[in-house]
Amino acid sequence: MQFDNLLFGTAGVPNSTPKKNNPIDGVKAIHELGLDCMQLEFAHGVRMKEEVSSDLRKVSYELGIPLTSHGPYYINLNAREQDKIDSSVERIIQTAKISDLCGAESMTFHAAFYMKDSPYDVFDLVEKSLNVIEERLGRLDIEIELRPELTGKTSQFGSLEELISLTKSVNSCSPCMDFSHLFARTGQYNSYQEFADVLDKLKTELGTHALEQMHIHISGISSNSKGDLKHLNLEDSKFNWKELIRSLKDKGCKGYVICNSPNLEKDALMLKEYYHSLTE
Ligand SMILES: [Zn+2]
């Protein structure tokens, strides 16, 4: 998909939608709210009737609200048991199949936990599985961007550097840039200059197109010393979202910005309004 600028939407159906479990109503609500896109959340399993996905595809196309998706939490490509790795691969493929039926072109997921293994070994395993997934999706004729998420806990695979390396080695891979997670994971990356440095790094390492087709997550966030994460509304968080939006705008970034604050559409609208209030 070609983007003119950043599109703003919610992680899942907006809170104000009367039927919170109906993604078709969700897309209509996004349209009425004046937002641009919506992420399908398959966090607790990939289940959707085929007629729902084809209706969803139709409504999303007619209203001009593109979709992204998020795979199940229960994925670990570095699980101890081979059958758990196999089922993680299946879950990613299932997510890709349904996302494709819905017309989503970019899907994100949490790839793995380190399980105290060496990050290098985990990288090799994740890379191997993603190559298998890519090959199988190719045979199914499914074209979708696989976006391992920049994760917020240091026990999870998915640092900025790991995602950049994966993107270089697996064709259909790109990072899902969760800037709130990056802040929580490192305790850094919360100023205009640091955000700009990250964007420059993506551009240098992956090319200009990495900034022109982004899949971004933003929410308020806090993390304690144990690394437990809590998603907050932006106003209740120290996360410097205004500086992030300014740097995204200044660097000419394009693509999806998915808000996963608890208040979903309220923060998504605040992000969108701030973005459009900035002059070129
Ligand atoms: Zn996520």
Short mmCIF file of C-alpha atoms and ligand atoms in Angstrom, two decimals:
data_model
loop_
_atom_site.label_atom_id
_atom_site.label_comp_id
_atom_site.label_asym_id
_atom_site.label_seq_id
_atom_site.Cartn_x
_atom_site.Cartn_y
_atom_site.Cartn_z
CA MET A 1 0.00 0.00 0.00
CA GLN A 2 1.16 3.52 -0.85
CA PHE A 3 0.69 6.12 1.86
CA ASP A 4 0.42 9.91 1.60
CA ASN A 5 1.03 10.44 5.30
CA LEU A 6 0.41 8.80 8.68
CA LEU A 7 -2.93 7.05 9.26
CA PHE A 8 -4.29 6.83 12.82
CA GLY A 9 -6.42 4.09 14.31
CA THR A 10 -7.12 1.85 17.28
CA ALA A 11 -5.87 -1.55 18.42
CA GLY A 12 -9.20 -3.35 18.15
CA VAL A 13 -12.76 -2.11 17.98
CA PRO A 14 -13.19 1.41 19.48
CA ASN A 15 -14.55 1.47 23.05
CA SER A 16 -17.56 3.54 22.03
CA THR A 17 -18.80 0.85 19.59
CA PRO A 18 -22.00 -0.67 21.06
CA LYS A 19 -21.04 -4.18 19.95
CA LYS A 20 -17.41 -4.33 21.09
CA ASN A 21 -16.95 -7.82 19.65
CA ASN A 22 -18.06 -6.90 16.14
CA PRO A 23 -15.15 -5.78 13.95
CA ILE A 24 -17.50 -4.67 11.14
CA ASP A 25 -19.21 -2.24 13.51
CA GLY A 26 -15.70 -1.29 14.65
CA VAL A 27 -14.66 -0.21 11.15
CA LYS A 28 -17.89 1.83 10.81
CA ALA A 29 -17.17 3.47 14.19
CA ILE A 30 -13.60 4.32 13.10
CA HIS A 31 -15.06 6.03 10.05
CA GLU A 32 -17.61 7.99 12.09
CA LEU A 33 -14.97 9.05 14.61
CA GLY A 34 -12.84 10.51 11.83
CA LEU A 35 -10.03 8.00 12.31
CA ASP A 36 -8.23 6.29 9.43
CA CYS A 37 -7.48 2.62 10.11
CA MET A 38 -8.10 -0.22 12.56
CA GLN A 39 -6.08 -3.15 13.86
CA LEU A 40 -7.76 -6.54 14.22
CA GLU A 41 -6.72 -8.03 17.55
CA PHE A 42 -6.40 -11.81 17.52
CA ALA A 43 -4.64 -11.67 20.89
CA HIS A 44 -6.68 -14.52 22.38
CA GLY A 45 -6.97 -16.69 19.29
CA VAL A 46 -7.56 -16.54 15.57
CA ARG A 47 -11.23 -17.18 15.08
CA MET A 48 -13.40 -15.48 12.52
CA LYS A 49 -16.06 -16.85 10.23
CA GLU A 50 -15.22 -16.60 6.57
CA GLU A 51 -18.34 -14.56 5.83
CA VAL A 52 -17.33 -12.08 8.55
CA SER A 53 -13.88 -11.64 6.98
CA SER A 54 -15.30 -11.07 3.51
CA ASP A 55 -17.85 -8.54 4.86
CA LEU A 56 -15.08 -6.88 6.81
CA ARG A 57 -12.94 -6.62 3.70
CA LYS A 58 -15.86 -5.06 1.83
CA VAL A 59 -16.71 -2.48 4.52
CA SER A 60 -13.06 -1.59 5.01
CA TYR A 61 -12.67 -1.03 1.27
CA GLU A 62 -15.91 0.94 0.86
CA LEU A 63 -15.22 3.27 3.80
CA GLY A 64 -11.51 3.60 2.99
CA ILE A 65 -10.43 2.25 6.38
CA PRO A 66 -7.46 -0.11 5.87
CA LEU A 67 -6.85 -2.88 8.40
CA THR A 68 -3.79 -4.26 10.15
CA SER A 69 -3.72 -7.23 12.50
CA HIS A 70 -2.10 -8.51 15.70
CA GLY A 71 -1.48 -12.22 16.24
CA PRO A 72 -2.13 -14.25 19.40
CA TYR A 73 -0.05 -13.61 22.54
CA TYR A 74 0.59 -17.31 22.85
CA ILE A 75 3.39 -17.45 20.32
CA ASN A 76 6.93 -18.45 21.20
CA LEU A 77 9.23 -19.43 18.36
CA ASN A 78 11.83 -20.28 21.02
CA ALA A 79 9.63 -22.62 23.08
CA ARG A 80 11.31 -25.57 24.81
CA GLU A 81 9.15 -28.18 23.10
CA GLN A 82 9.18 -28.58 19.32
CA ASP A 83 5.38 -29.01 19.24
CA LYS A 84 4.99 -25.57 20.87
CA ILE A 85 7.24 -24.05 18.22
CA ASP A 86 5.18 -25.81 15.56
CA SER A 87 1.92 -24.49 16.98
CA SER A 88 3.40 -20.99 17.17
CA VAL A 89 4.24 -21.24 13.46
CA GLU A 90 0.67 -22.41 12.79
CA ARG A 91 -0.78 -19.49 14.77
CA ILE A 92 1.22 -17.00 12.72
CA ILE A 93 0.09 -18.67 9.49
CA GLN A 94 -3.56 -18.70 10.68
CA THR A 95 -3.32 -15.00 11.53
CA ALA A 96 -1.87 -14.31 8.08
CA LYS A 97 -4.63 -16.29 6.34
CA ILE A 98 -7.48 -14.50 8.11
CA SER A 99 -5.78 -11.12 7.84
CA ASP A 100 -5.41 -11.69 4.12
CA LEU A 101 -9.11 -12.61 3.79
CA CYS A 102 -9.95 -9.35 5.60
CA GLY A 103 -7.68 -7.39 3.25
CA ALA A 104 -5.08 -6.51 5.91
CA GLU A 105 -1.60 -6.07 4.43
CA SER A 106 0.47 -5.82 7.60
CA MET A 107 0.39 -8.10 10.64
CA THR A 108 2.31 -7.90 13.88
CA PHE A 109 3.05 -10.48 16.58
CA HIS A 110 5.36 -11.07 19.53
CA ALA A 111 7.86 -13.55 18.10
CA ALA A 112 9.53 -15.22 21.08
CA PHE A 113 10.83 -15.21 24.64
CA TYR A 114 14.55 -15.62 25.31
CA MET A 115 13.93 -18.26 28.02
CA LYS A 116 17.43 -17.30 29.31
CA ASP A 117 19.01 -18.48 26.03
CA SER A 118 21.64 -16.50 24.20
CA PRO A 119 19.94 -13.80 22.09
CA TYR A 120 22.04 -14.99 19.11
CA ASP A 121 20.65 -18.52 19.31
CA VAL A 122 17.12 -17.17 19.68
CA PHE A 123 17.64 -14.95 16.65
CA ASP A 124 18.69 -17.96 14.54
CA LEU A 125 15.61 -19.93 15.58
CA VAL A 126 13.22 -17.04 14.94
CA GLU A 127 14.83 -16.39 11.57
CA LYS A 128 14.51 -20.05 10.62
CA SER A 129 10.81 -20.17 11.53
CA LEU A 130 10.06 -16.92 9.72
CA ASN A 131 11.70 -18.30 6.58
CA VAL A 132 9.48 -21.39 6.82
CA ILE A 133 6.41 -19.18 7.36
CA GLU A 134 7.32 -16.97 4.42
CA GLU A 135 7.76 -19.98 2.17
CA ARG A 136 4.43 -21.51 3.20
CA LEU A 137 2.58 -18.22 2.76
CA GLY A 138 4.16 -17.91 -0.67
CA ARG A 139 2.77 -21.31 -1.64
CA LEU A 140 -0.67 -20.18 -0.43
CA ASP A 141 -0.25 -17.08 -2.57
CA ILE A 142 -0.64 -14.83 0.49
CA GLU A 143 1.25 -11.58 0.38
CA ILE A 144 1.41 -9.94 3.78
CA GLU A 145 4.04 -8.01 5.70
CA LEU A 146 5.25 -9.99 8.72
CA ARG A 147 5.97 -7.45 11.42
CA PRO A 148 7.59 -8.82 14.57
CA GLU A 149 6.85 -6.27 17.27
CA LEU A 150 9.41 -4.19 19.11
CA THR A 151 8.66 -5.66 22.53
CA GLY A 152 8.55 -3.90 25.88
CA LYS A 153 10.05 -6.51 28.20
CA THR A 154 13.70 -7.48 28.28
CA SER A 155 12.61 -11.15 28.57
CA GLN A 156 11.05 -10.91 25.10
CA PHE A 157 12.86 -11.22 21.79
CA GLY A 158 12.34 -8.06 19.74
CA SER A 159 14.91 -5.32 20.34
CA LEU A 160 15.37 -2.62 17.72
CA GLU A 161 18.64 -4.22 16.57
CA GLU A 162 17.11 -7.70 16.31
CA LEU A 163 14.22 -6.42 14.21
CA ILE A 164 16.58 -4.57 11.88
CA SER A 165 18.66 -7.73 11.36
CA LEU A 166 15.54 -9.85 10.76
CA THR A 167 14.28 -7.34 8.20
CA LYS A 168 17.58 -7.67 6.35
CA SER A 169 17.47 -11.45 6.28
CA VAL A 170 13.76 -12.30 5.75
CA ASN A 171 12.12 -10.74 2.69
CA SER A 172 8.58 -10.18 3.96
CA CYS A 173 9.76 -9.00 7.40
CA SER A 174 9.69 -5.41 8.66
CA PRO A 175 9.64 -4.02 12.17
CA CYS A 176 6.45 -3.08 13.98
CA MET A 177 7.78 0.01 15.71
CA ASP A 178 6.23 0.14 19.16
CA PHE A 179 7.83 3.33 20.47
CA SER A 180 6.18 3.01 23.88
CA HIS A 181 7.72 -0.45 24.24
CA LEU A 182 11.11 0.89 23.14
CA PHE A 183 10.89 3.48 25.93
CA ALA A 184 9.78 0.87 28.50
CA ARG A 185 12.41 -1.65 27.39
CA THR A 186 15.37 0.72 27.56
CA GLY A 187 14.34 3.60 29.82
CA GLN A 188 15.60 5.80 26.99
CA TYR A 189 14.15 7.01 23.69
CA ASN A 190 11.80 9.62 25.09
CA SER A 191 13.04 12.83 23.48
CA TYR A 192 12.79 14.40 20.03
CA GLN A 193 16.46 13.77 19.29
CA GLU A 194 16.33 10.11 20.36
CA PHE A 195 13.20 9.46 18.28
CA ALA A 196 14.86 11.16 15.31
CA ASP A 197 17.97 9.02 15.82
CA VAL A 198 15.87 5.83 15.69
CA LEU A 199 14.21 6.96 12.47
CA ASP A 200 17.57 7.85 10.94
CA LYS A 201 18.87 4.43 11.91
CA LEU A 202 15.93 2.71 10.20
CA LYS A 203 16.53 4.77 7.09
CA THR A 204 20.28 4.10 7.01
CA GLU A 205 19.98 0.38 7.71
CA LEU A 206 16.81 -0.48 5.77
CA GLY A 207 16.38 2.28 3.19
CA THR A 208 13.97 5.19 2.74
CA HIS A 209 11.00 2.90 2.14
CA ALA A 210 11.26 1.76 5.78
CA LEU A 211 9.95 5.20 6.75
CA GLU A 212 7.31 5.30 4.00
CA GLN A 213 5.44 2.14 5.01
CA MET A 214 5.56 2.08 8.77
CA HIS A 215 3.49 0.08 11.23
CA ILE A 216 3.71 1.94 14.54
CA HIS A 217 2.19 1.34 17.97
CA ILE A 218 1.79 4.17 20.49
CA SER A 219 0.25 4.19 23.95
CA GLY A 220 0.91 5.59 27.36
CA ILE A 221 3.06 3.16 29.33
CA SER A 222 4.78 2.59 32.64
CA SER A 223 7.16 -0.16 33.69
CA ASN A 224 8.38 -1.15 37.15
CA SER A 225 11.78 -2.51 38.15
CA LYS A 226 10.65 -6.07 37.41
CA GLY A 227 9.91 -5.06 33.84
CA ASP A 228 6.14 -5.43 34.19
CA LEU A 229 4.36 -3.21 31.71
CA LYS A 230 1.20 -1.26 32.17
CA HIS A 231 -0.57 0.45 29.32
CA LEU A 232 -1.88 3.87 30.32
CA ASN A 233 -3.67 6.72 28.67
CA LEU A 234 -1.15 9.15 27.19
CA GLU A 235 -2.04 11.93 29.63
CA ASP A 236 -1.25 9.66 32.61
CA SER A 237 2.11 8.56 31.24
CA LYS A 238 5.60 10.07 31.02
CA PHE A 239 5.83 8.97 27.40
CA ASN A 240 6.66 12.01 25.28
CA TRP A 241 4.17 11.41 22.48
CA LYS A 242 4.19 14.97 21.17
CA GLU A 243 7.92 14.86 20.49
CA LEU A 244 7.51 11.47 18.81
CA ILE A 245 4.77 12.77 16.52
CA ARG A 246 6.89 15.83 15.71
CA SER A 247 9.88 13.70 14.75
CA LEU A 248 7.72 11.33 12.68
CA LYS A 249 6.32 14.33 10.84
CA ASP A 250 9.72 15.97 10.34
CA LYS A 251 11.24 12.76 8.96
CA GLY A 252 8.37 12.37 6.48
CA CYS A 253 7.17 9.07 7.98
CA LYS A 254 4.14 7.38 6.43
CA GLY A 255 2.04 4.37 7.33
CA TYR A 256 -0.14 3.09 10.19
CA VAL A 257 -0.13 4.48 13.72
CA ILE A 258 -2.12 2.15 15.97
CA CYS A 259 -3.01 3.44 19.43
CA ASN A 260 -3.33 0.87 22.20
CA SER A 261 -3.93 3.13 25.20
CA PRO A 262 -6.85 1.87 27.34
CA ASN A 263 -9.00 4.73 26.04
CA LEU A 264 -8.18 3.69 22.42
CA GLU A 265 -9.99 6.19 20.19
CA LYS A 266 -9.57 9.13 22.55
CA ASP A 267 -5.78 8.98 22.38
CA ALA A 268 -5.83 7.98 18.70
CA LEU A 269 -7.79 11.15 17.93
CA MET A 270 -5.46 13.23 20.10
CA LEU A 271 -2.45 11.85 18.18
CA LYS A 272 -4.11 12.49 14.85
CA GLU A 273 -5.16 16.04 15.73
CA TYR A 274 -1.69 16.90 16.97
CA TYR A 275 -0.08 15.44 13.85
CA HIS A 276 -2.31 17.46 11.55
CA SER A 277 -1.81 20.63 13.63
CA LEU A 278 1.91 20.61 12.78
CA THR A 279 2.84 22.64 9.76
CA GLU A 280 5.10 21.20 7.10
ZN ZN B 1 1.67 -6.34 20.77
#
